[in-house]
XYZ file of C-alpha atoms in Angstrom:
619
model
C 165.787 147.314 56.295
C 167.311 147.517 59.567
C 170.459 144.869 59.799
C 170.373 143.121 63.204
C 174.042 142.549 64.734
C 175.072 139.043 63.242
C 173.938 140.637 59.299
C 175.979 143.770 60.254
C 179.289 141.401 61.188
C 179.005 139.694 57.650
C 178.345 143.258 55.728
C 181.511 144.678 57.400
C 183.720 141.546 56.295
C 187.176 143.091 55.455
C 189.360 141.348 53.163
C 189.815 137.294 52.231
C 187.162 134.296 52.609
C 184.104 134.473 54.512
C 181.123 132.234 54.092
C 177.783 133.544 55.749
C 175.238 130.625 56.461
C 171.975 131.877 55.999
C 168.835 130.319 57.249
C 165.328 131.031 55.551
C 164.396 134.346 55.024
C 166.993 135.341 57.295
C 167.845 138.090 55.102
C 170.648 136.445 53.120
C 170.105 139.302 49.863
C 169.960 142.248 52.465
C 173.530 141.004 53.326
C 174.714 140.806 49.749
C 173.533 144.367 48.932
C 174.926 146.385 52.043
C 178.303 144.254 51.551
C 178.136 145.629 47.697
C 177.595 149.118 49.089
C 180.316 148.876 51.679
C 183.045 147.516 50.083
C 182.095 150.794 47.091
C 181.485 153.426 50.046
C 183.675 152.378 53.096
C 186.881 150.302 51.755
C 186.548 152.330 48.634
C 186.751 149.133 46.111
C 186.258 150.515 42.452
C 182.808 148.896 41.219
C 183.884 147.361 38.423
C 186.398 145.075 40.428
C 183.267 143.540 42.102
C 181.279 140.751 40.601
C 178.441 139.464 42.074
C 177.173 135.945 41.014
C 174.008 134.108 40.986
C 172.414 131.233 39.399
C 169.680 132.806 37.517
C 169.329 135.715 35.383
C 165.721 136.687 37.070
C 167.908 136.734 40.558
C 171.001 138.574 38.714
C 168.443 141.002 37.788
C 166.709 141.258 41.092
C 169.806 141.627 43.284
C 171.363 144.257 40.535
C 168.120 146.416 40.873
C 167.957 146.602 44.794
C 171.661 147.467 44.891
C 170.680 150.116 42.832
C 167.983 151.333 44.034
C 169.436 150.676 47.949
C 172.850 152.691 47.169
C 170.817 155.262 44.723
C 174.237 154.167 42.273
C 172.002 153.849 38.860
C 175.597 153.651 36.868
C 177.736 151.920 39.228
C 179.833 148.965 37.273
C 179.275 146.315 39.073
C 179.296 143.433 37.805
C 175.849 141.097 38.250
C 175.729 137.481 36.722
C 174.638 133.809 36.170
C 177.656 131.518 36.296
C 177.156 130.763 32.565
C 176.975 134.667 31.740
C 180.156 135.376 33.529
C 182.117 132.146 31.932
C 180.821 133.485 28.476
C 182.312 136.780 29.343
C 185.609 135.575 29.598
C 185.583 132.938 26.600
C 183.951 136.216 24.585
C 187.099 138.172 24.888
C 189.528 135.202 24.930
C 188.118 132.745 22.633
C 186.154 134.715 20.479
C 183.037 132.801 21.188
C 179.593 134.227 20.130
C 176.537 134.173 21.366
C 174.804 132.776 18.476
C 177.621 129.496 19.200
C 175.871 129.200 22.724
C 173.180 126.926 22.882
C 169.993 128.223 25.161
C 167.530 126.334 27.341
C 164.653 126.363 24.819
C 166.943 125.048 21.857
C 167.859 122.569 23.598
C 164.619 121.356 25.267
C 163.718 121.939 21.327
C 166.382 119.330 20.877
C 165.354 116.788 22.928
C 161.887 116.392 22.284
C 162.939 115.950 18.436
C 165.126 113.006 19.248
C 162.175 111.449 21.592
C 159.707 111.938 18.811
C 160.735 108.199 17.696
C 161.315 106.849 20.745
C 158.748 103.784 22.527
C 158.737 106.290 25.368
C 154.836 107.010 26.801
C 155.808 109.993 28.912
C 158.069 112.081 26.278
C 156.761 115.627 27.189
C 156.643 114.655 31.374
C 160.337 113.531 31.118
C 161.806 116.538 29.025
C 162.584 118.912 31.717
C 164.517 116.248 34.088
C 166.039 114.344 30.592
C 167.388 117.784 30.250
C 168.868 118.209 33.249
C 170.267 114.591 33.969
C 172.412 115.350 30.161
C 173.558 119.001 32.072
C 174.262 117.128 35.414
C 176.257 114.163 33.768
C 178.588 116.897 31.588
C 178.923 119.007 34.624
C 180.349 115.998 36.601
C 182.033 114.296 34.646
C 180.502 110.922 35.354
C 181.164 107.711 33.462
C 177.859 107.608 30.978
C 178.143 103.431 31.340
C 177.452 103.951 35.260
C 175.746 106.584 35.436
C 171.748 105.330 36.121
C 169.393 107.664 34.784
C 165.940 108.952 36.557
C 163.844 110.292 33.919
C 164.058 107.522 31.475
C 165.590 103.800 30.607
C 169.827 103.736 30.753
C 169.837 102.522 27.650
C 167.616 104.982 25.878
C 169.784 107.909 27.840
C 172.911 106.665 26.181
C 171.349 106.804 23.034
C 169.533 110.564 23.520
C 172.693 111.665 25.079
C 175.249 110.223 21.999
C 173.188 112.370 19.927
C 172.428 114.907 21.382
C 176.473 115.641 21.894
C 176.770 114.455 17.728
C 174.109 117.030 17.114
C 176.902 120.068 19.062
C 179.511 118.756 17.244
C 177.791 118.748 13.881
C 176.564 122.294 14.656
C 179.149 123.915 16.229
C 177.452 124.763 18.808
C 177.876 124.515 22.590
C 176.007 123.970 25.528
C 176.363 125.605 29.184
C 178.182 122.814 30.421
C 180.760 122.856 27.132
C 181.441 126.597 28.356
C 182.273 125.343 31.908
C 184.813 122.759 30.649
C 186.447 125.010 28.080
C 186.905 128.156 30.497
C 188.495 125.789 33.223
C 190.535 124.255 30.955
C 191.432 128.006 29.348
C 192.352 129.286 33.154
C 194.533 126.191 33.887
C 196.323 126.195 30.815
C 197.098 130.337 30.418
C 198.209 131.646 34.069
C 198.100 135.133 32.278
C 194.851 134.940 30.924
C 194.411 133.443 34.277
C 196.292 136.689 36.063
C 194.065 139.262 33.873
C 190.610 137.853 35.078
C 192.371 137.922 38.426
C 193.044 141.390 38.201
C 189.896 142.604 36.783
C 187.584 140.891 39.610
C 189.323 140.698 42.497
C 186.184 140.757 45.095
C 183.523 138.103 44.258
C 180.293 137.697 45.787
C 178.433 134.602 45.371
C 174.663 133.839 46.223
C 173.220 130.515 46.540
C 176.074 128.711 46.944
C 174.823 125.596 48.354
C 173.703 124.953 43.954
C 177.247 124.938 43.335
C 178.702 122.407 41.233
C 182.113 120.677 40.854
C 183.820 122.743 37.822
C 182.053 126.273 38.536
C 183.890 125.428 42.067
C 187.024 124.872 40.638
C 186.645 128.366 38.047
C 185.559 130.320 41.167
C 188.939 128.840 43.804
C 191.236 130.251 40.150
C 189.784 133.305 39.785
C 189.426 134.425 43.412
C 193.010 133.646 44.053
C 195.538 134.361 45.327
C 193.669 137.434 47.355
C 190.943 134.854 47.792
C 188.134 137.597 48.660
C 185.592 135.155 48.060
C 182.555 136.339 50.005
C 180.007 133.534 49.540
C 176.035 132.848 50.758
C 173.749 129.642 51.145
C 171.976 127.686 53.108
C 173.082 124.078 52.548
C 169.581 122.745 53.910
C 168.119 124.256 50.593
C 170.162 122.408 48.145
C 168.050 120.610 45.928
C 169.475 120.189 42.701
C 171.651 117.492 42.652
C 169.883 116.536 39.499
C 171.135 118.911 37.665
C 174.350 118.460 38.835
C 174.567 120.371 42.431
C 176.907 119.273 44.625
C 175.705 120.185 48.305
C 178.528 118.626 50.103
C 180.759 121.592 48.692
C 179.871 124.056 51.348
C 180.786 121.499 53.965
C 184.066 121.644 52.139
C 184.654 125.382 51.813
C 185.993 125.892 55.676
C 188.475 123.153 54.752
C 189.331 124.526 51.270
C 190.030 128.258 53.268
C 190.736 127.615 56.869
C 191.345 130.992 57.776
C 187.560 132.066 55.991
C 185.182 134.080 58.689
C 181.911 132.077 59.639
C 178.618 134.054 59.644
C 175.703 132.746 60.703
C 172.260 133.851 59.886
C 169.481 131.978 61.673
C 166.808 134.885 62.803
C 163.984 133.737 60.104
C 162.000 136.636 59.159
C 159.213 135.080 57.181
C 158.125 132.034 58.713
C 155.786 131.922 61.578
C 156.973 130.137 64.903
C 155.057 127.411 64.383
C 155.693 126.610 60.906
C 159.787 127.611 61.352
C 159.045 125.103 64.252
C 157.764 122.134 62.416
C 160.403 122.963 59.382
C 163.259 122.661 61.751
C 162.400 119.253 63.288
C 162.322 117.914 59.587
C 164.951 119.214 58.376
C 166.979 118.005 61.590
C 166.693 114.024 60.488
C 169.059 115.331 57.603
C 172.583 114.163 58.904
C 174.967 115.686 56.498
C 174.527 119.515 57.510
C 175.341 122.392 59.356
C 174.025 122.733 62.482
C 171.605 125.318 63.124
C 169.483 126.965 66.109
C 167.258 128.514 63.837
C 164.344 131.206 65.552
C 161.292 133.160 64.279
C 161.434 136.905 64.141
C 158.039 136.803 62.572
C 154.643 137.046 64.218
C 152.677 133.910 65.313
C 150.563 132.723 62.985
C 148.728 128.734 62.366
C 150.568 125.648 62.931
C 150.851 123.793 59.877
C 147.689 122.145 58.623
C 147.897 118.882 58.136
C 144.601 116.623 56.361
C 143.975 112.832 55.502
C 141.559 112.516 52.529
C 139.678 109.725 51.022
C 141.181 110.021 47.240
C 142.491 113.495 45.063
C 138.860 114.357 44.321
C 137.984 115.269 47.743
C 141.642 116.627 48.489
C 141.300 119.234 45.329
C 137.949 120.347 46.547
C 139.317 120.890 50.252
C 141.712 123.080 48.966
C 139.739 125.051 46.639
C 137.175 125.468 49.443
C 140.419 126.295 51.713
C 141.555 129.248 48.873
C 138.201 130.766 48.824
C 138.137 130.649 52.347
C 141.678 132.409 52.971
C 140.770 134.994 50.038
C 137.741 135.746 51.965
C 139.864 136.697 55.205
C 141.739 139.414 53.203
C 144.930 137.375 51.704
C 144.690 138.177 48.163
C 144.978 135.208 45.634
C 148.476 136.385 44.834
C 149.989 136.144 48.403
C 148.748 132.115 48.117
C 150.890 129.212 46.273
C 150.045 125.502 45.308
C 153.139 123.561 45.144
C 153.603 120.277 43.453
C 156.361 117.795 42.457
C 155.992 117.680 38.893
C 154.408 119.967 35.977
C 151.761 116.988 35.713
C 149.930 117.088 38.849
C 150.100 121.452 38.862
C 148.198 120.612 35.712
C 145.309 118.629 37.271
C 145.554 121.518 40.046
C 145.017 124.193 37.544
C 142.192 122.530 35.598
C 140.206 122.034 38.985
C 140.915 125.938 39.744
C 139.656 127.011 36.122
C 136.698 124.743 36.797
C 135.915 126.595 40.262
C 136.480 129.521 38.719
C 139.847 130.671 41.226
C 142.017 132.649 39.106
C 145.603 131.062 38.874
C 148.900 131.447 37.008
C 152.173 129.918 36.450
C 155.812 130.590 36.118
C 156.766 127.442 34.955
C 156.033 125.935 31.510
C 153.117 123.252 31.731
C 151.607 121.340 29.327
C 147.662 121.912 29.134
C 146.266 118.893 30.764
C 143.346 119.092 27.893
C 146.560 118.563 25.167
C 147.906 114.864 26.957
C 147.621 112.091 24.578
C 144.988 110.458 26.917
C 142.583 113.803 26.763
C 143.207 114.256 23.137
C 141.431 110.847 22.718
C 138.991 111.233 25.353
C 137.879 114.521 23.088
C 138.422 113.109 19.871
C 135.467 110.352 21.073
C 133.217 113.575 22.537
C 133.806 115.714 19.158
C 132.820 112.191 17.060
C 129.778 111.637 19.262
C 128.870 114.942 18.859
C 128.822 115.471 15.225
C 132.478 115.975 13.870
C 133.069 113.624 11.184
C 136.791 114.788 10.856
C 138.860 111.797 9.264
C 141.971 113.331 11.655
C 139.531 112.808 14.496
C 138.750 108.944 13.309
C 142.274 108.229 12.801
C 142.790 108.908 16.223
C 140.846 106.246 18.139
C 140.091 104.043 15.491
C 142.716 101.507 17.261
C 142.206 102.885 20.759
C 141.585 100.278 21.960
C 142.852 98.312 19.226
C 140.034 97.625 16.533
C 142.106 96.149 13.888
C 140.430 98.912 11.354
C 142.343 99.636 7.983
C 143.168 103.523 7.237
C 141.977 103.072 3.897
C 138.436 102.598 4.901
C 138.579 106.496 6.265
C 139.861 107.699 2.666
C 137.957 110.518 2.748
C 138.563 113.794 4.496
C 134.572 114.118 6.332
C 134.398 110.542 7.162
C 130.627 108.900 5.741
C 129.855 106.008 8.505
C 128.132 104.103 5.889
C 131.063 104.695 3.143
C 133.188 103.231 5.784
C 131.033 99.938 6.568
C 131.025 99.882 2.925
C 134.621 99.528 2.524
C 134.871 96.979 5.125
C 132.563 94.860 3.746
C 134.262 91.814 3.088
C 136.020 92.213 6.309
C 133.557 91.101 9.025
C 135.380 91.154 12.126
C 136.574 94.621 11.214
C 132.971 95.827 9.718
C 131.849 94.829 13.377
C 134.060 96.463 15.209
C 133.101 99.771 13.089
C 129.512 99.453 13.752
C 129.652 98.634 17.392
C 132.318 101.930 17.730
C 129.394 103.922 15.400
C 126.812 102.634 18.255
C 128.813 103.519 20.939
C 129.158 107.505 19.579
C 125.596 107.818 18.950
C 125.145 106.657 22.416
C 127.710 109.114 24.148
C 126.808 112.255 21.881
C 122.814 111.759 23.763
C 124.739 111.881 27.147
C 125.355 114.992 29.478
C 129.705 115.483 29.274
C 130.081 113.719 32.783
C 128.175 110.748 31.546
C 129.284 110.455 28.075
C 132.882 110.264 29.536
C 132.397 107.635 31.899
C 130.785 105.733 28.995
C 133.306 106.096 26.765
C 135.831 105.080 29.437
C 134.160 102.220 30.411
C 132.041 100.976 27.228
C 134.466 101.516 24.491
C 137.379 99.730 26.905
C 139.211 102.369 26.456
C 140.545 102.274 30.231
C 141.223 98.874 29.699
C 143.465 99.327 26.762
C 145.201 101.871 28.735
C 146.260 99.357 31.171
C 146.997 97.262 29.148
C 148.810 99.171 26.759
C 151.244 101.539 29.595
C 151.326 99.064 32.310
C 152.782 100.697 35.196
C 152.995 104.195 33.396
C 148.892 103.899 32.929
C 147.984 105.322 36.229
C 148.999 108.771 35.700
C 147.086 108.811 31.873
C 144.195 107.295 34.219
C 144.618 110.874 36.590
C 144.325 112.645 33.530
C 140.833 110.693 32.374
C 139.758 111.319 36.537
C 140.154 114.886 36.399
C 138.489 115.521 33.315
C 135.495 113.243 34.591
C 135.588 116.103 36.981
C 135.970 119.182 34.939
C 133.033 117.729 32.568
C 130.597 117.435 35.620
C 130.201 121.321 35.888
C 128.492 121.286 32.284
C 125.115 120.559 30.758
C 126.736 119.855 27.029
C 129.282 119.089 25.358
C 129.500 122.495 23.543
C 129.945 124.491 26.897
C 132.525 122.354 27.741
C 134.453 122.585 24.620
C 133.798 126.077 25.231
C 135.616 126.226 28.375
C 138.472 124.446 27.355
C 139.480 126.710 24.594
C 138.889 129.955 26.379
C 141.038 128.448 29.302
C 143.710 126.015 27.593
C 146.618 126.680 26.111
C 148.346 129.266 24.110
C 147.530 126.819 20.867
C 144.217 127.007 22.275
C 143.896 130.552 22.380
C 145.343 131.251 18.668
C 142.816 129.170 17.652
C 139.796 130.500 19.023
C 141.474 134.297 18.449
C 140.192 135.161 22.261
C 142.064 137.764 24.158
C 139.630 138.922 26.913
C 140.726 139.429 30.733
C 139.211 135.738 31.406
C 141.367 134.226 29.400
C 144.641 136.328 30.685
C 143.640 135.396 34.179
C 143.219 131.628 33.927
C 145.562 130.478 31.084
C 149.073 129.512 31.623
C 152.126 132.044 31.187
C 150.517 134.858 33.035
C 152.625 138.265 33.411
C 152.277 138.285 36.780
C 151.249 142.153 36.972
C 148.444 140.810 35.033
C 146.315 139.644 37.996
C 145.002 138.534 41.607
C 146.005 135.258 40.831
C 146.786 132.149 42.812
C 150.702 130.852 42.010
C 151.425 127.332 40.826
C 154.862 126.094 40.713
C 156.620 123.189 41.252
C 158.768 122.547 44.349
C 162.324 123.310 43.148
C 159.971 126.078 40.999
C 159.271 127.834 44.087
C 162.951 128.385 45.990
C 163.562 131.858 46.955
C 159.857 132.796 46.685
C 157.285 133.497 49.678
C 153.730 133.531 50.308
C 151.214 134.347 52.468
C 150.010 130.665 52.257
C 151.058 127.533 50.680
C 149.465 124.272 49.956
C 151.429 121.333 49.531
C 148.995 118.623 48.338
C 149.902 114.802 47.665
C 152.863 114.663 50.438
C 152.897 111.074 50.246
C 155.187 108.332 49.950
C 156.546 107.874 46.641
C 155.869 111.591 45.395
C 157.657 112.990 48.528
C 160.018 111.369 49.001
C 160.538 110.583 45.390
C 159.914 106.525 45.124
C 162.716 106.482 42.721
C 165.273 108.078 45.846
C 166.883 104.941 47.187
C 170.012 106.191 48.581
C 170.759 107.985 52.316
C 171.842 110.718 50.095
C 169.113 110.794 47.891
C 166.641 110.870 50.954
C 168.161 113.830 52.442
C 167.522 115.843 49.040
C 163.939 114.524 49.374
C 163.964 116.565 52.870
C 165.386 119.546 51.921
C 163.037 119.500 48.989
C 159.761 119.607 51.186
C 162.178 121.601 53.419
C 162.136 124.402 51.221
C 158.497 124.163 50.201
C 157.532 124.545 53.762
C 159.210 127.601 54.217
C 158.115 129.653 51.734
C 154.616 129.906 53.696
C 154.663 132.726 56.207
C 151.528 132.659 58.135
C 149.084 129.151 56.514
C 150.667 126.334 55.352
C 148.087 123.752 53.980
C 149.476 119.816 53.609
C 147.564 117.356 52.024
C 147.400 113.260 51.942
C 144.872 110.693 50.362
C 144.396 107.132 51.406
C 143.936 106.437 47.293
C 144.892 107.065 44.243
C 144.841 104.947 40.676
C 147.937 103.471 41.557
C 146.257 101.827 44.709
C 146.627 102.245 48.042
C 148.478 105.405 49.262
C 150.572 105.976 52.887
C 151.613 109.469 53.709
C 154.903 110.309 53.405
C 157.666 109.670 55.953
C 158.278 113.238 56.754
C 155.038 114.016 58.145
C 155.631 112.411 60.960
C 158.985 114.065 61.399
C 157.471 117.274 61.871
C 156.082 116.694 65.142
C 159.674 115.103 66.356
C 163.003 115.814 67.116
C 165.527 113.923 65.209
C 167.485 111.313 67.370
């Protein structure tokens, strides 16, 4: 890559601060890895007194393998790590902590979803990944627990899953990430030699992404790059958007104050977005009033202004962009150079079901639960297996009392439930006796019916919709989406068995063990793809996405209350909201795609606020 004048200034940075303001695909990790092969080659730093730091091992990885491969230095020591694996490094050797003491992301999601297993909470898997985070983001700061109001779930049951989640550390001796950030600040402010040795061994530190700073990796970093302070650091504070995990944005606005002789770079020649897109991106992200200014410009070839479509409801908005996929694939951008990105795991799951259904080949780098394994679909196909034959007691127990039929498990005693053993059991029970016959009527009816009938039956007849509404309230309309986009998966079928043939060749990994298929179709369309697998369409999530690119992106559901958030209140909160879309926007090069219906099952539906903002300048 050839470095343009303002990335050559930052690269040949001499000694002390510097902070380098990068724009979008301005070419931030180009910077990073000439700087690393500079300070080697020109000022002659040993290696290993360089560390570079990131905020995930994947990017660790990635920027330790183009150094290499750009400085053709297989073996040189540098030093390339997450914040967590550099903090263990020095508790390792001064503390004597071991790895098996460090608790990891999957333990502790593990964790959670034990202690929510009891809980009256409808959503439990949908609110794992942000519980998670809200626990990580209240140790990192600090916060008062008693004031601190919680997003994913009630305060009160967030006290409780956070009391014992920290009992459940102590118990184990174990700790979490956020235990090894206290403990190695506390370790560097209590031991100035241990403090002077870590000093020593590192004195150059690079830092990438440093707009997800928080608080006390702040403080750690200000210790150990001192007193030299040859802190060389890299972000774009418009793309800091993880406050919920305990981000701080506001601490690059401090950094010039915290070192005011630090250099300024600025970065704003965006290689990757087209001029109308980079266009549209920088009048939103201009209504954001805590920021750095910037004058950002395209270096990239013209391309499509943004795409923006009103539709009728999410039926006709999935199709459009299906038909829109096909479409682009058939121009010559191969599915892998095109992204869908949502807000949560739950809507890329009605995404990807409406994709296997069409038959577009898509993957995921995110975990996602199997739409076909929600509570609501595990019902909806407990009824269709019933109707259909199965006379499972498992499957009876299920939706006995959904809705509510006031029916006895004793009267299913037997593992291949006998209707008439059952109305025999219930006989001097009438109201229950009826309720058993009318619920053997209605799964005779439904098992005669093609899938997209039978479920609309069973939806309607059995009141099962009803009960849902009744039963969730407010939470009902999203296990109402799940019921909709099943509807729609079952239309493509003739019966019931090619549909239940579908969904285990294209569910889930539980779904796969236990059909024992392996072929290429399966690879392509279930979750958890390696993505040298396949052509494959990406799904992620919106925060999922940062620091990728695609050909095209499609951002569906932009309205208000998904985007922004309806749970972001605050000025602050709003401004994450932007940069949130912000950065979803800009990972499209040439098509973006965005998407807003008139209706969903909540009711009526606006688009969001920040539409608008992309066709104005902010005042």
């Amino acid at each position: 890559m050839q470095l343009d004048p303002k990335q050559q200034a930052a690269v040949l940075h001499a000694k002390g601060p510097a902070m380098v303001v990068a724009g979008p695909g301005s070419g931030k990790t180009a910077v990073l890895t000439y700087r690393i092969d500079y300070l080697i080659k020109q000022l002659h730093i040993p290696p290993e007194k360089i560390m570079v730091i990131t905020f995930t091992r994947a990017a660790a990885e990635e920027m330790k393998s183009r150094f290499q491969a750009f400085s053709q230095e297989a073996d040189a020591p540098v030093f390339f790590a997450t914040f967590h694996a550099a903090f263990y490094r020095i508790l390792r050797r001064e503390e004597g902590l071991s790895a098996d003491s460090v608790l990891s992301g999957e333990e502790k999601l593990s964790w959670l979803r034990e202690m929510l297993k009891e809980e009256e909470e409808p959503r439990k898997e949908e609110i794992l990944p942000e519980l998670a985070a809200e626990l990580s983001a209240v140790k990192a700061s600090g916060k008062d627990l008693s004031q601190y109001q919680a997003s994913s779930c009630s305060a009160e049951l967030f006290r409780r899953i956070f009391a014992e989640y920290e009992e459940r550390l102590w118990i184990s001796g174990r700790v979490d990430f956020e235990d090894m950030l206290v403990r190695t600040l506390a370790l560097l402010r209590a031991k100035p030699a241990v403090l002077g040795v870590w000093q020593e061994r590192y004195p150059y530190i690079l830092v990438d992404e440093f707009q997800d700073i928080n608080g006390l990796q702040y403080e750690i970093l200000k210790l150990l790059a001192a007193p030299e302070n040859n802190l060389f650091v890299v972000g774009d504070d418009d793309q800091s958007i993880y406050r919920f995990r305990g981000a701080a944005p506001d601490i690059m606005g401090r950094f010039p104050k915290d070192y005011p002789d630090a250099a300024r770079y600025e970065l704003f020649a965006c290689r990757r977005c087209s001029p109308q897109i980079l266009s549209a991106c920088a009048n939103l992200i201009a209504h954001n009033k805590t920021r750095f200014s910037k004058q950002l410009y395209s270096a990239a070839r013209r391309g499509e202004p943004p795409e923006v479509l009103m539709f009728p409801d999410r039926r006709a908005e999935y199709a459009s962009l299906c038909s829109r996929i096909r479409d682009l694939q058939g121009e010559g951008i191969p599915y892998r150079e095109m992204a869908v990105l949502c807000r949560t795991n739950f809507d890329l799951a009605g995404i990807r079901s409406v994709l296997r259904r069409e038959r577009v080949p898509c993957r995921s780098r995110e975990s996602m639960q199997d739409i076909h394994t929600r509570p609501e679909a595990r019902d909806l196909l407990a009824y269709l297996e019933l109707a259909n034959g199965n006379r499972s007691r498992r499957l009876f127990l299920r939706i006995a009392n959904r809705p509510l039929r006031y029916l006895p498990r004793s009267a299913f005693a037997e593992e291949t439930a006998d209707p008439g053993k059952i109305l025999e059991a219930l006989r001097g029970h009438p109201r229950q006796r009826d309720a058993a016959e009318e619920l053997f009527y209605r799964l005779a009816v439904a098992g005669r019916m093609k899938p997209y009938a039978a479920v609309s039956y069973i939806r309607n007849e059995t009141g099962y919709d009803a009960w849902l509404r009744s039963e969730q309230g407010s939470q009902a309309a999203a296990g109402l989406e799940t019921l909709d986009i099943l509807q729609e998966e079952s239309a493509a079928f003739g019966s019931y068995a090619e549909w239940k043939a579908f969904i285990e060749e294209t569910g889930s990994g539980e779904g796969r063990q236990r059909t024992g298929k392996s072929d290429k179709f399966t690879q392509t369309y279930a979750a958890g793809l390696p993505e040298e697998a396949e052509d494959a369409v990406e799904l992620l999530t919106m925060h999922g996405a940062k620091g990728l690119e695609y050909e095209a992106v499609f951002l569906p559901d932009v309205i208000e209350g998904n985007i922004p958030h309806r749970k972001s209140l605050t000025a602050d909160a709003m401004e994450e909201e932007r940069r949130l879309i912000y950065v979803a926007m800009t990972r499209a090069r040439q098509q973006l795609w965005i998407g807003w219906i008139r209706r969903d099952r909540a009711g009526k539906c606006t688009p969001s606020r920040f539409l608008k903002e992309l066709y104005e300048k902010a005042p």
